[in-house]
Amino acid sequence: MKQKQAPCWYQSISGHPERYPLDQIIYRCPHSGELLEVRHDPDRLSSRKPSEWRELFDSRWGASSGTHASGVWGKKEWVCPLVEDEFIVSIGEGRTPLVPAPRFAEKTGSADLRVKLCGNSHTGSFKDLGMTVLVSMVNQMMAKGAPVKAVACASTGDTSAALSAYCAAAGIPCLVLLPKGKISTAQLIQPIANGAITFALDTDFDGCMKIVQQLTEAGEIYLANSMNSLRVEGQKTVAIEIVQQLGWQVPDWIIVPGGNLGNISAIGKGLLEMRAMGVIDRLPRLVCAQAEKANPLYRSYLNNFQDFEPRVAGKTMASAIQIGAPVSVRKAITVLREFDGIVEQASEEELANAAAEADRDGLFVCPQTGVALAAFSRLLAKQEIKPGDSVVVISTAHGLKFVDFKVKYHDGALAGIKSTFRNQPIELPADVDMVRKNLDDLLPPGVR
Ligand SMILES: *Cc1c(COP(=O)(O)O)cnc(C)c1O
């Protein structure tokens, strides 16, 4: 009897043809040592016409309850059809706003800049998108008898927050390894509050990553870092959402801050799959934005990606991308080549001022998003991005997770950095005349 073809499976990015089921505990190709990726049966996906997929996804966007009330699971057929609805662990992820930043764009000379607010999410970062898929899959595996005791990750902060929330929601034990003293208070308190076993290790992210890989080798502790390609399937919905929110039009550019490089790989995968299915007919150019202090991919880009050298990441305020040995570097380079991609970098002062300037447009962006916005300005100045181009910057986390950074910026207390957009509270006695007088001096002239 011919075995029924699985709807999706793991396969190596090395090109090795062997397939592995998604409920197998495996993160790398045993033949090449390369990462795996999830592949979908193309016949299943072409069972609907491109216009039918667009209509289906549009019809689900507004769902107020059930599986489709999640932006990720509203695209379940493309993400992970193997998870049965009863095992889905969702906290309302996805369907995040795509907002214009007209004044920021005007000042830099481009008419059409939008910011995809992936941080408007349960734990405040895009990491929720991947974690709902991974934890749902583990939930199903455990229910069906897989000998998994806990799920674990190394993290620069946001991965652990997402993992601990989704595990807590599912009642699955969670273990997080964090670099001691290198993440924000808001990020540390999330796994603590969600009851995760939290180890603060005297090392950096790359050091935590090594240890978690060793801990998870035997399989009883399931690995939740983005080398686990289930997460990529959830994160790729960001690309689909952007196109959908633009009326199924493709922007000219998408700019993504990159650290471990899972997200840029995911966004590229989403776009390539949409094109393969005929849902879009062209690709945007992709930009990976790195902090100058932690820029191994940028260095490799300067050399046309001929080689890649991991290096110890320097300290950057964009702590979520302070990574020197990115796990998904091969995937990212493949994607960037496919998209005629660019890697740009930003200094500490540039990222801080770009974030603060965007906040003046009503946003409240994290330092990583500041890196992407600064890269946007640089590419405009270099005339890579042309004034009329449509550009989407991925905002990866909510600014509220990085209040220390914002407070120091407006206090003028960031060492070596000139806070161009500094704003300070003005202390006055409780006297209405004093308040009026100060106000008159501060308000712009004329009445609106
Ligand atoms: C994880 C993270 C990134 C980097 O994403 P990678 O997939 O590691 O490249 C950027 N910004 C924030 C806020 C993050 O949490």
mmCIF file with all atom_site columns, N, CA and C in Angstrom, residues 302-352:
data_model
loop_
_atom_site.group_PDB
_atom_site.id
_atom_site.type_symbol
_atom_site.label_atom_id
_atom_site.label_alt_id
_atom_site.label_comp_id
_atom_site.label_asym_id
_atom_site.label_entity_id
_atom_site.label_seq_id
_atom_site.pdbx_PDB_ins_code
_atom_site.Cartn_x
_atom_site.Cartn_y
_atom_site.Cartn_z
_atom_site.occupancy
_atom_site.B_iso_or_equiv
_atom_site.pdbx_formal_charge
_atom_site.auth_seq_id
_atom_site.auth_comp_id
_atom_site.auth_asym_id
_atom_site.auth_atom_id
_atom_site.pdbx_PDB_model_num
ATOM 1   N N  . LEU A 1 302 ? 30.249 42.258 3.470  1.00 0.00 ? 302 LEU A N  1
ATOM 2   C CA . LEU A 1 302 ? 31.246 43.096 2.809  1.00 0.00 ? 302 LEU A CA 1
ATOM 3   C C  . LEU A 1 302 ? 32.158 42.253 1.927  1.00 0.00 ? 302 LEU A C  1
ATOM 4   N N  . ASN A 1 303 ? 32.250 40.986 2.282  1.00 0.00 ? 303 ASN A N  1
ATOM 5   C CA . ASN A 1 303 ? 33.091 40.053 1.554  1.00 0.00 ? 303 ASN A CA 1
ATOM 6   C C  . ASN A 1 303 ? 32.246 39.171 0.625  1.00 0.00 ? 303 ASN A C  1
ATOM 7   N N  . ASN A 1 304 ? 31.051 39.700 0.269  1.00 0.00 ? 304 ASN A N  1
ATOM 8   C CA . ASN A 1 304 ? 30.155 38.958 -0.627 1.00 0.00 ? 304 ASN A CA 1
ATOM 9   C C  . ASN A 1 304 ? 29.767 37.577 -0.068 1.00 0.00 ? 304 ASN A C  1
ATOM 10  N N  . PHE A 1 305 ? 29.725 37.456 1.234  1.00 0.00 ? 305 PHE A N  1
ATOM 11  C CA . PHE A 1 305 ? 29.375 36.206 1.934  1.00 0.00 ? 305 PHE A CA 1
ATOM 12  C C  . PHE A 1 305 ? 30.319 35.050 1.593  1.00 0.00 ? 305 PHE A C  1
ATOM 13  N N  . GLN A 1 306 ? 31.534 35.381 1.157  1.00 0.00 ? 306 GLN A N  1
ATOM 14  C CA . GLN A 1 306 ? 32.433 34.290 0.779  1.00 0.00 ? 306 GLN A CA 1
ATOM 15  C C  . GLN A 1 306 ? 32.815 33.445 1.977  1.00 0.00 ? 306 GLN A C  1
ATOM 16  N N  . ASP A 1 307 ? 33.003 34.097 3.098  1.00 0.00 ? 307 ASP A N  1
ATOM 17  C CA . ASP A 1 307 ? 33.186 33.303 4.313  1.00 0.00 ? 307 ASP A CA 1
ATOM 18  C C  . ASP A 1 307 ? 32.438 33.986 5.448  1.00 0.00 ? 307 ASP A C  1
ATOM 19  N N  . PHE A 1 308 ? 32.251 33.239 6.492  1.00 0.00 ? 308 PHE A N  1
ATOM 20  C CA . PHE A 1 308 ? 31.586 33.796 7.665  1.00 0.00 ? 308 PHE A CA 1
ATOM 21  C C  . PHE A 1 308 ? 32.388 33.429 8.893  1.00 0.00 ? 308 PHE A C  1
ATOM 22  N N  . GLU A 1 309 ? 32.746 34.444 9.673  1.00 0.00 ? 309 GLU A N  1
ATOM 23  C CA . GLU A 1 309 ? 33.508 34.166 10.889 1.00 0.00 ? 309 GLU A CA 1
ATOM 24  C C  . GLU A 1 309 ? 32.748 34.597 12.117 1.00 0.00 ? 309 GLU A C  1
ATOM 25  N N  . PRO A 1 310 ? 32.374 33.634 12.970 1.00 0.00 ? 310 PRO A N  1
ATOM 26  C CA . PRO A 1 310 ? 31.770 34.041 14.239 1.00 0.00 ? 310 PRO A CA 1
ATOM 27  C C  . PRO A 1 310 ? 32.786 34.837 15.050 1.00 0.00 ? 310 PRO A C  1
ATOM 28  N N  . ARG A 1 311 ? 32.307 35.784 15.824 1.00 0.00 ? 311 ARG A N  1
ATOM 29  C CA . ARG A 1 311 ? 33.216 36.557 16.664 1.00 0.00 ? 311 ARG A CA 1
ATOM 30  C C  . ARG A 1 311 ? 32.497 36.890 17.966 1.00 0.00 ? 311 ARG A C  1
ATOM 31  N N  . VAL A 1 312 ? 33.245 37.229 18.986 1.00 0.00 ? 312 VAL A N  1
ATOM 32  C CA . VAL A 1 312 ? 32.618 37.593 20.261 1.00 0.00 ? 312 VAL A CA 1
ATOM 33  C C  . VAL A 1 312 ? 31.876 38.913 20.054 1.00 0.00 ? 312 VAL A C  1
ATOM 34  N N  . ALA A 1 313 ? 30.596 38.937 20.407 1.00 0.00 ? 313 ALA A N  1
ATOM 35  C CA . ALA A 1 313 ? 29.795 40.142 20.210 1.00 0.00 ? 313 ALA A CA 1
ATOM 36  C C  . ALA A 1 313 ? 30.169 41.185 21.248 1.00 0.00 ? 313 ALA A C  1
ATOM 37  N N  . GLY A 1 314 ? 30.313 42.442 20.795 1.00 0.00 ? 314 GLY A N  1
ATOM 38  C CA . GLY A 1 314 ? 30.564 43.538 21.725 1.00 0.00 ? 314 GLY A CA 1
ATOM 39  C C  . GLY A 1 314 ? 29.276 43.942 22.411 1.00 0.00 ? 314 GLY A C  1
ATOM 40  N N  . LYS A 1 315 ? 29.391 44.745 23.466 1.00 0.00 ? 315 LYS A N  1
ATOM 41  C CA . LYS A 1 315 ? 28.194 45.152 24.199 1.00 0.00 ? 315 LYS A CA 1
ATOM 42  C C  . LYS A 1 315 ? 27.434 46.206 23.401 1.00 0.00 ? 315 LYS A C  1
ATOM 43  N N  . THR A 1 316 ? 26.156 45.945 23.168 1.00 0.00 ? 316 THR A N  1
ATOM 44  C CA . THR A 1 316 ? 25.320 46.921 22.474 1.00 0.00 ? 316 THR A CA 1
ATOM 45  C C  . THR A 1 316 ? 24.018 47.115 23.245 1.00 0.00 ? 316 THR A C  1
ATOM 46  N N  . MET A 1 317 ? 23.457 48.325 23.132 1.00 0.00 ? 317 MET A N  1
ATOM 47  C CA . MET A 1 317 ? 22.148 48.576 23.758 1.00 0.00 ? 317 MET A CA 1
ATOM 48  C C  . MET A 1 317 ? 21.074 47.720 23.108 1.00 0.00 ? 317 MET A C  1
ATOM 49  N N  . ALA A 1 318 ? 21.311 47.322 21.859 1.00 0.00 ? 318 ALA A N  1
ATOM 50  C CA . ALA A 1 318 ? 20.381 46.411 21.184 1.00 0.00 ? 318 ALA A CA 1
ATOM 51  C C  . ALA A 1 318 ? 20.699 44.989 21.654 1.00 0.00 ? 318 ALA A C  1
ATOM 52  N N  . SER A 1 319 ? 20.433 44.735 22.949 1.00 0.00 ? 319 SER A N  1
ATOM 53  C CA . SER A 1 319 ? 20.915 43.508 23.595 1.00 0.00 ? 319 SER A CA 1
ATOM 54  C C  . SER A 1 319 ? 20.307 42.239 22.988 1.00 0.00 ? 319 SER A C  1
ATOM 55  N N  . ALA A 1 320 ? 19.123 42.355 22.389 1.00 0.00 ? 320 ALA A N  1
ATOM 56  C CA . ALA A 1 320 ? 18.487 41.156 21.828 1.00 0.00 ? 320 ALA A CA 1
ATOM 57  C C  . ALA A 1 320 ? 19.197 40.673 20.567 1.00 0.00 ? 320 ALA A C  1
ATOM 58  N N  . ILE A 1 321 ? 20.071 41.516 20.014 1.00 0.00 ? 321 ILE A N  1
ATOM 59  C CA . ILE A 1 321 ? 20.833 41.080 18.841 1.00 0.00 ? 321 ILE A CA 1
ATOM 60  C C  . ILE A 1 321 ? 22.339 41.106 19.121 1.00 0.00 ? 321 ILE A C  1
ATOM 61  N N  . GLN A 1 322 ? 22.676 41.019 20.402 1.00 0.00 ? 322 GLN A N  1
ATOM 62  C CA . GLN A 1 322 ? 24.094 40.957 20.783 1.00 0.00 ? 322 GLN A CA 1
ATOM 63  C C  . GLN A 1 322 ? 24.562 39.509 20.671 1.00 0.00 ? 322 GLN A C  1
ATOM 64  N N  . ILE A 1 323 ? 24.766 39.083 19.435 1.00 0.00 ? 323 ILE A N  1
ATOM 65  C CA . ILE A 1 323 ? 25.075 37.681 19.148 1.00 0.00 ? 323 ILE A CA 1
ATOM 66  C C  . ILE A 1 323 ? 26.230 37.631 18.151 1.00 0.00 ? 323 ILE A C  1
ATOM 67  N N  . GLY A 1 324 ? 27.226 36.814 18.462 1.00 0.00 ? 324 GLY A N  1
ATOM 68  C CA . GLY A 1 324 ? 28.406 36.756 17.613 1.00 0.00 ? 324 GLY A CA 1
ATOM 69  C C  . GLY A 1 324 ? 28.499 35.502 16.765 1.00 0.00 ? 324 GLY A C  1
ATOM 70  N N  . ALA A 1 325 ? 27.741 34.458 17.177 1.00 0.00 ? 325 ALA A N  1
ATOM 71  C CA . ALA A 1 325 ? 27.797 33.188 16.440 1.00 0.00 ? 325 ALA A CA 1
ATOM 72  C C  . ALA A 1 325 ? 26.378 32.749 16.076 1.00 0.00 ? 325 ALA A C  1
ATOM 73  N N  . PRO A 1 326 ? 25.743 33.480 15.145 1.00 0.00 ? 326 PRO A N  1
ATOM 74  C CA . PRO A 1 326 ? 24.339 33.204 14.841 1.00 0.00 ? 326 PRO A CA 1
ATOM 75  C C  . PRO A 1 326 ? 24.104 31.794 14.318 1.00 0.00 ? 326 PRO A C  1
ATOM 76  N N  . VAL A 1 327 ? 23.117 31.130 14.920 1.00 0.00 ? 327 VAL A N  1
ATOM 77  C CA . VAL A 1 327 ? 22.833 29.734 14.575 1.00 0.00 ? 327 VAL A CA 1
ATOM 78  C C  . VAL A 1 327 ? 22.298 29.601 13.145 1.00 0.00 ? 327 VAL A C  1
ATOM 79  N N  . SER A 1 328 ? 21.488 30.577 12.720 1.00 0.00 ? 328 SER A N  1
ATOM 80  C CA . SER A 1 328 ? 20.824 30.434 11.417 1.00 0.00 ? 328 SER A CA 1
ATOM 81  C C  . SER A 1 328 ? 21.562 31.155 10.292 1.00 0.00 ? 328 SER A C  1
ATOM 82  N N  . VAL A 1 329 ? 22.881 31.292 10.438 1.00 0.00 ? 329 VAL A N  1
ATOM 83  C CA . VAL A 1 329 ? 23.607 32.101 9.456  1.00 0.00 ? 329 VAL A CA 1
ATOM 84  C C  . VAL A 1 329 ? 23.511 31.537 8.041  1.00 0.00 ? 329 VAL A C  1
ATOM 85  N N  . ARG A 1 330 ? 23.548 30.227 7.904  1.00 0.00 ? 330 ARG A N  1
ATOM 86  C CA . ARG A 1 330 ? 23.478 29.636 6.549  1.00 0.00 ? 330 ARG A CA 1
ATOM 87  C C  . ARG A 1 330 ? 22.147 29.947 5.885  1.00 0.00 ? 330 ARG A C  1
ATOM 88  N N  . LYS A 1 331 ? 21.068 29.780 6.665  1.00 0.00 ? 331 LYS A N  1
ATOM 89  C CA . LYS A 1 331 ? 19.737 30.075 6.130  1.00 0.00 ? 331 LYS A CA 1
ATOM 90  C C  . LYS A 1 331 ? 19.653 31.545 5.719  1.00 0.00 ? 331 LYS A C  1
ATOM 91  N N  . ALA A 1 332 ? 20.195 32.416 6.579  1.00 0.00 ? 332 ALA A N  1
ATOM 92  C CA . ALA A 1 332 ? 20.082 33.853 6.315  1.00 0.00 ? 332 ALA A CA 1
ATOM 93  C C  . ALA A 1 332 ? 20.839 34.233 5.047  1.00 0.00 ? 332 ALA A C  1
ATOM 94  N N  . ILE A 1 333 ? 22.009 33.668 4.874  1.00 0.00 ? 333 ILE A N  1
ATOM 95  C CA . ILE A 1 333 ? 22.804 34.014 3.684  1.00 0.00 ? 333 ILE A CA 1
ATOM 96  C C  . ILE A 1 333 ? 22.101 33.518 2.412  1.00 0.00 ? 333 ILE A C  1
ATOM 97  N N  . THR A 1 334 ? 21.544 32.324 2.474  1.00 0.00 ? 334 THR A N  1
ATOM 98  C CA . THR A 1 334 ? 20.794 31.809 1.320  1.00 0.00 ? 334 THR A CA 1
ATOM 99  C C  . THR A 1 334 ? 19.644 32.755 0.969  1.00 0.00 ? 334 THR A C  1
ATOM 100 N N  . VAL A 1 335 ? 18.917 33.165 1.993  1.00 0.00 ? 335 VAL A N  1
ATOM 101 C CA . VAL A 1 335 ? 17.777 34.063 1.777  1.00 0.00 ? 335 VAL A CA 1
ATOM 102 C C  . VAL A 1 335 ? 18.252 35.410 1.218  1.00 0.00 ? 335 VAL A C  1
ATOM 103 N N  . LEU A 1 336 ? 19.287 35.971 1.808  1.00 0.00 ? 336 LEU A N  1
ATOM 104 C CA . LEU A 1 336 ? 19.737 37.296 1.354  1.00 0.00 ? 336 LEU A CA 1
ATOM 105 C C  . LEU A 1 336 ? 20.222 37.248 -0.096 1.00 0.00 ? 336 LEU A C  1
ATOM 106 N N  . ARG A 1 337 ? 20.836 36.164 -0.472 1.00 0.00 ? 337 ARG A N  1
ATOM 107 C CA . ARG A 1 337 ? 21.264 36.030 -1.867 1.00 0.00 ? 337 ARG A CA 1
ATOM 108 C C  . ARG A 1 337 ? 20.045 36.013 -2.795 1.00 0.00 ? 337 ARG A C  1
ATOM 109 N N  . GLU A 1 338 ? 19.042 35.248 -2.389 1.00 0.00 ? 338 GLU A N  1
ATOM 110 C CA . GLU A 1 338 ? 17.823 35.098 -3.201 1.00 0.00 ? 338 GLU A CA 1
ATOM 111 C C  . GLU A 1 338 ? 17.099 36.429 -3.401 1.00 0.00 ? 338 GLU A C  1
ATOM 112 N N  . PHE A 1 339 ? 17.198 37.309 -2.405 1.00 0.00 ? 339 PHE A N  1
ATOM 113 C CA . PHE A 1 339 ? 16.432 38.562 -2.416 1.00 0.00 ? 339 PHE A CA 1
ATOM 114 C C  . PHE A 1 339 ? 17.280 39.764 -2.787 1.00 0.00 ? 339 PHE A C  1
ATOM 115 N N  . ASP A 1 340 ? 18.452 39.544 -3.380 1.00 0.00 ? 340 ASP A N  1
ATOM 116 C CA . ASP A 1 340 ? 19.353 40.649 -3.677 1.00 0.00 ? 340 ASP A CA 1
ATOM 117 C C  . ASP A 1 340 ? 19.497 41.509 -2.414 1.00 0.00 ? 340 ASP A C  1
ATOM 118 N N  . GLY A 1 341 ? 19.728 40.825 -1.301 1.00 0.00 ? 341 GLY A N  1
ATOM 119 C CA . GLY A 1 341 ? 19.657 41.457 0.008  1.00 0.00 ? 341 GLY A CA 1
ATOM 120 C C  . GLY A 1 341 ? 20.866 42.308 0.352  1.00 0.00 ? 341 GLY A C  1
ATOM 121 N N  . ILE A 1 342 ? 20.682 43.108 1.391  1.00 0.00 ? 342 ILE A N  1
ATOM 122 C CA . ILE A 1 342 ? 21.735 43.995 1.876  1.00 0.00 ? 342 ILE A CA 1
ATOM 123 C C  . ILE A 1 342 ? 21.863 43.770 3.379  1.00 0.00 ? 342 ILE A C  1
ATOM 124 N N  . VAL A 1 343 ? 23.078 43.849 3.884  1.00 0.00 ? 343 VAL A N  1
ATOM 125 C CA . VAL A 1 343 ? 23.257 43.902 5.331  1.00 0.00 ? 343 VAL A CA 1
ATOM 126 C C  . VAL A 1 343 ? 23.798 45.290 5.652  1.00 0.00 ? 343 VAL A C  1
ATOM 127 N N  . GLU A 1 344 ? 23.157 45.975 6.586  1.00 0.00 ? 344 GLU A N  1
ATOM 128 C CA . GLU A 1 344 ? 23.598 47.317 6.974  1.00 0.00 ? 344 GLU A CA 1
ATOM 129 C C  . GLU A 1 344 ? 23.825 47.297 8.479  1.00 0.00 ? 344 GLU A C  1
ATOM 130 N N  . GLN A 1 345 ? 24.591 48.240 8.966  1.00 0.00 ? 345 GLN A N  1
ATOM 131 C CA . GLN A 1 345 ? 24.837 48.292 10.406 1.00 0.00 ? 345 GLN A CA 1
ATOM 132 C C  . GLN A 1 345 ? 24.534 49.683 10.947 1.00 0.00 ? 345 GLN A C  1
ATOM 133 N N  . ALA A 1 346 ? 24.435 49.796 12.261 1.00 0.00 ? 346 ALA A N  1
ATOM 134 C CA . ALA A 1 346 ? 24.164 51.081 12.901 1.00 0.00 ? 346 ALA A CA 1
ATOM 135 C C  . ALA A 1 346 ? 24.986 51.191 14.171 1.00 0.00 ? 346 ALA A C  1
ATOM 136 N N  . SER A 1 347 ? 25.496 52.409 14.408 1.00 0.00 ? 347 SER A N  1
ATOM 137 C CA . SER A 1 347 ? 26.261 52.654 15.636 1.00 0.00 ? 347 SER A CA 1
ATOM 138 C C  . SER A 1 347 ? 25.294 52.801 16.809 1.00 0.00 ? 347 SER A C  1
ATOM 139 N N  . GLU A 1 348 ? 25.847 52.820 18.005 1.00 0.00 ? 348 GLU A N  1
ATOM 140 C CA . GLU A 1 348 ? 25.012 52.979 19.202 1.00 0.00 ? 348 GLU A CA 1
ATOM 141 C C  . GLU A 1 348 ? 24.261 54.316 19.165 1.00 0.00 ? 348 GLU A C  1
ATOM 142 N N  . GLU A 1 349 ? 24.956 55.376 18.763 1.00 0.00 ? 349 GLU A N  1
ATOM 143 C CA . GLU A 1 349 ? 24.287 56.682 18.727 1.00 0.00 ? 349 GLU A CA 1
ATOM 144 C C  . GLU A 1 349 ? 23.195 56.715 17.666 1.00 0.00 ? 349 GLU A C  1
ATOM 145 N N  . GLU A 1 350 ? 23.479 56.117 16.530 1.00 0.00 ? 350 GLU A N  1
ATOM 146 C CA . GLU A 1 350 ? 22.456 56.087 15.474 1.00 0.00 ? 350 GLU A CA 1
ATOM 147 C C  . GLU A 1 350 ? 21.217 55.322 15.918 1.00 0.00 ? 350 GLU A C  1
ATOM 148 N N  . LEU A 1 351 ? 21.412 54.182 16.546 1.00 0.00 ? 351 LEU A N  1
ATOM 149 C CA . LEU A 1 351 ? 20.240 53.378 16.922 1.00 0.00 ? 351 LEU A CA 1
ATOM 150 C C  . LEU A 1 351 ? 19.433 54.084 18.007 1.00 0.00 ? 351 LEU A C  1
ATOM 151 N N  . ALA A 1 352 ? 20.114 54.735 18.930 1.00 0.00 ? 352 ALA A N  1
ATOM 152 C CA . ALA A 1 352 ? 19.407 55.414 20.021 1.00 0.00 ? 352 ALA A CA 1
ATOM 153 C C  . ALA A 1 352 ? 18.600 56.591 19.485 1.00 0.00 ? 352 ALA A C  1
#
